[in-house]
PDB file of C-alpha atoms in Angstrom:
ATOM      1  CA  UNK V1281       0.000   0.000   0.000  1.00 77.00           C
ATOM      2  CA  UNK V1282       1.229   3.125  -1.181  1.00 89.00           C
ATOM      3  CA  UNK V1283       0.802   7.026   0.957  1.00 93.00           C
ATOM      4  CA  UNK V1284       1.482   9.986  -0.422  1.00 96.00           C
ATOM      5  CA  UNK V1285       0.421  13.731   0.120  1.00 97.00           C
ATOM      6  CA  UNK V1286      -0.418  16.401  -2.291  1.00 96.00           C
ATOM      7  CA  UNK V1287      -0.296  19.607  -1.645  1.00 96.00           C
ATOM      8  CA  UNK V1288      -0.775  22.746  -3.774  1.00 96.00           C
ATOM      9  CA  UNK V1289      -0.826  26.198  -3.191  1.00 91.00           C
ATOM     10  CA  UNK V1290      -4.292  27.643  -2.026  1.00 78.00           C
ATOM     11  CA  UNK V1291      -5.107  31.292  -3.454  1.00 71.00           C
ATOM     12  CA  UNK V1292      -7.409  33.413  -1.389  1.00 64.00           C
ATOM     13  CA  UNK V1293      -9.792  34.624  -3.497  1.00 60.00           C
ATOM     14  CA  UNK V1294     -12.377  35.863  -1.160  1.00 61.00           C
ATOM     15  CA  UNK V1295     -13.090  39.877  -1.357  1.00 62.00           C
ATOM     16  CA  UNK V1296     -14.552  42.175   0.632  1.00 60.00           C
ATOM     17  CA  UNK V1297     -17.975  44.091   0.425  1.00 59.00           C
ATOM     18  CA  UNK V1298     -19.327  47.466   0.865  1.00 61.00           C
ATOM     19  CA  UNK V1299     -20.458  45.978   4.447  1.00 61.00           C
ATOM     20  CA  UNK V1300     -17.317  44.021   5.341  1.00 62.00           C
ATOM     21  CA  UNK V1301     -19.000  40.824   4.585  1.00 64.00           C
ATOM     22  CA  UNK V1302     -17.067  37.930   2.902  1.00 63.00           C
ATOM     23  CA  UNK V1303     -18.265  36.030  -0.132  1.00 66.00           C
ATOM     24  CA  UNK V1304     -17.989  32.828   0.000  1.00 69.00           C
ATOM     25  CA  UNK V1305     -14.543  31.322  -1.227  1.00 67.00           C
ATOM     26  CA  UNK V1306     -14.973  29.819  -4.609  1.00 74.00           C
ATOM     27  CA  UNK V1307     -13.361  26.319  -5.176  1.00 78.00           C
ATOM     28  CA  UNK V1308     -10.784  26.504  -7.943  1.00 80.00           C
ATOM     29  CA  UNK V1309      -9.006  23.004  -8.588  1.00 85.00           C
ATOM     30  CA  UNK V1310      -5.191  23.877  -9.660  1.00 88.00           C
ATOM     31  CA  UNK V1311      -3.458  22.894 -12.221  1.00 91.00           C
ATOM     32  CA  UNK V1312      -1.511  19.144 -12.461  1.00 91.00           C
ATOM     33  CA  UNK V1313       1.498  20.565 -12.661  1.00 93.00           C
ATOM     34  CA  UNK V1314       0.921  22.906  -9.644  1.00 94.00           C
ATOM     35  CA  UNK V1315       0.478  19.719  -7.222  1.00 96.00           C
ATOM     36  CA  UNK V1316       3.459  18.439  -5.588  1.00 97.00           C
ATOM     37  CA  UNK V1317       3.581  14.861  -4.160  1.00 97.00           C
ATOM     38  CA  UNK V1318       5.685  13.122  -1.526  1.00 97.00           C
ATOM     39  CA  UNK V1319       5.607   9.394  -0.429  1.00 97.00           C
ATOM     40  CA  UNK V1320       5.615   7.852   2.962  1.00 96.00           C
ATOM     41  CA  UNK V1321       5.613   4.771   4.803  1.00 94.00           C
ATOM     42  CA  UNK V1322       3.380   5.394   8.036  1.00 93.00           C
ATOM     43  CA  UNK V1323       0.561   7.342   7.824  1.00 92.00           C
ATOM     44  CA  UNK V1324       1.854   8.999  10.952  1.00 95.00           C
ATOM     45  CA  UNK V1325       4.414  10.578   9.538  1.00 97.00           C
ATOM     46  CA  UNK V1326       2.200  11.831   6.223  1.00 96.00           C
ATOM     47  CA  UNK V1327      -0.431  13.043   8.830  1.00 97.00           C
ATOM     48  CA  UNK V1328       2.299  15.424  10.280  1.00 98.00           C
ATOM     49  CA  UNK V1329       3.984  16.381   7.216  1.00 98.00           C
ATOM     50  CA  UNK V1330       0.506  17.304   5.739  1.00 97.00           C
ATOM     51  CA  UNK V1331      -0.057  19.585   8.917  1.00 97.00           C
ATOM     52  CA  UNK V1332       3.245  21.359   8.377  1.00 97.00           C
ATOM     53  CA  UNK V1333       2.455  21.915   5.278  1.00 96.00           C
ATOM     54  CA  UNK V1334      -1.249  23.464   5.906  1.00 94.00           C
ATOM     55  CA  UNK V1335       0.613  25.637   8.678  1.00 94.00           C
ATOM     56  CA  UNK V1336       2.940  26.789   5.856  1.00 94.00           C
ATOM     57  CA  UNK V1337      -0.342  28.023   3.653  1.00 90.00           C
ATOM     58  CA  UNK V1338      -0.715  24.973   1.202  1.00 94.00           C
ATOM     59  CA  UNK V1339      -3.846  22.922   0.568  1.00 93.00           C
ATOM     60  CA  UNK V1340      -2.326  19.621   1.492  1.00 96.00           C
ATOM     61  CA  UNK V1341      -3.892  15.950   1.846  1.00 95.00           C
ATOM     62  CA  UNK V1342      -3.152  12.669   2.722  1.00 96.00           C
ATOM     63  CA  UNK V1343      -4.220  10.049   0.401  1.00 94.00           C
ATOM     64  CA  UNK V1344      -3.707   6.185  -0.027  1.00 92.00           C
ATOM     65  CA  UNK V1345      -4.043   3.454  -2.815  1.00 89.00           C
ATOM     66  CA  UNK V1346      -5.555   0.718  -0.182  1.00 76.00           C
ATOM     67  CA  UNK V1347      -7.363  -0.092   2.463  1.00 68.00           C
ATOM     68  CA  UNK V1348      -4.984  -0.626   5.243  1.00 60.00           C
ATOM     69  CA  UNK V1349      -4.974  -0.323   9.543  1.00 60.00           C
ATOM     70  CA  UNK V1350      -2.898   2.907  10.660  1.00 57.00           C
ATOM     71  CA  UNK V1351      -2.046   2.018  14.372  1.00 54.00           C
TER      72      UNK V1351
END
């Protein structure tokens, strides 16, 4: 079983009104080449590097090939 996390940079592309009010952020899926990938063998250790990475301002996930017990 294979784990990995992408991660991409995530735009802000909220604005504000007249009123200070926020629209609502608008979901725009990037580009292939804009998504980076790295591999891992515990989950544990993607789970924290994906964290880092959403501290850092990326939209990062961890994602797996298989069905598999993380303890």
């Amino acid at each position: 079983m294979n784990i990995w996390v992408e991660w991409f940079r995530q735009e802000d592309s909220k604005k504000n009104t007249w009123a200070q009010m926020r629209e609502s952020a608008k979901w725009n899926p990037p580009k292939s080449t804009e998504i980076h990938r790295r591999y891992f063998d515990k989950h544990i250790d993607a789970a924290e590097f994906a964290k880092r990475k959403n501290d850092e301002g990326y939209h990062a996930s961890v994602k797996s090939d298989g069905a598999a017990w993380y303890g």
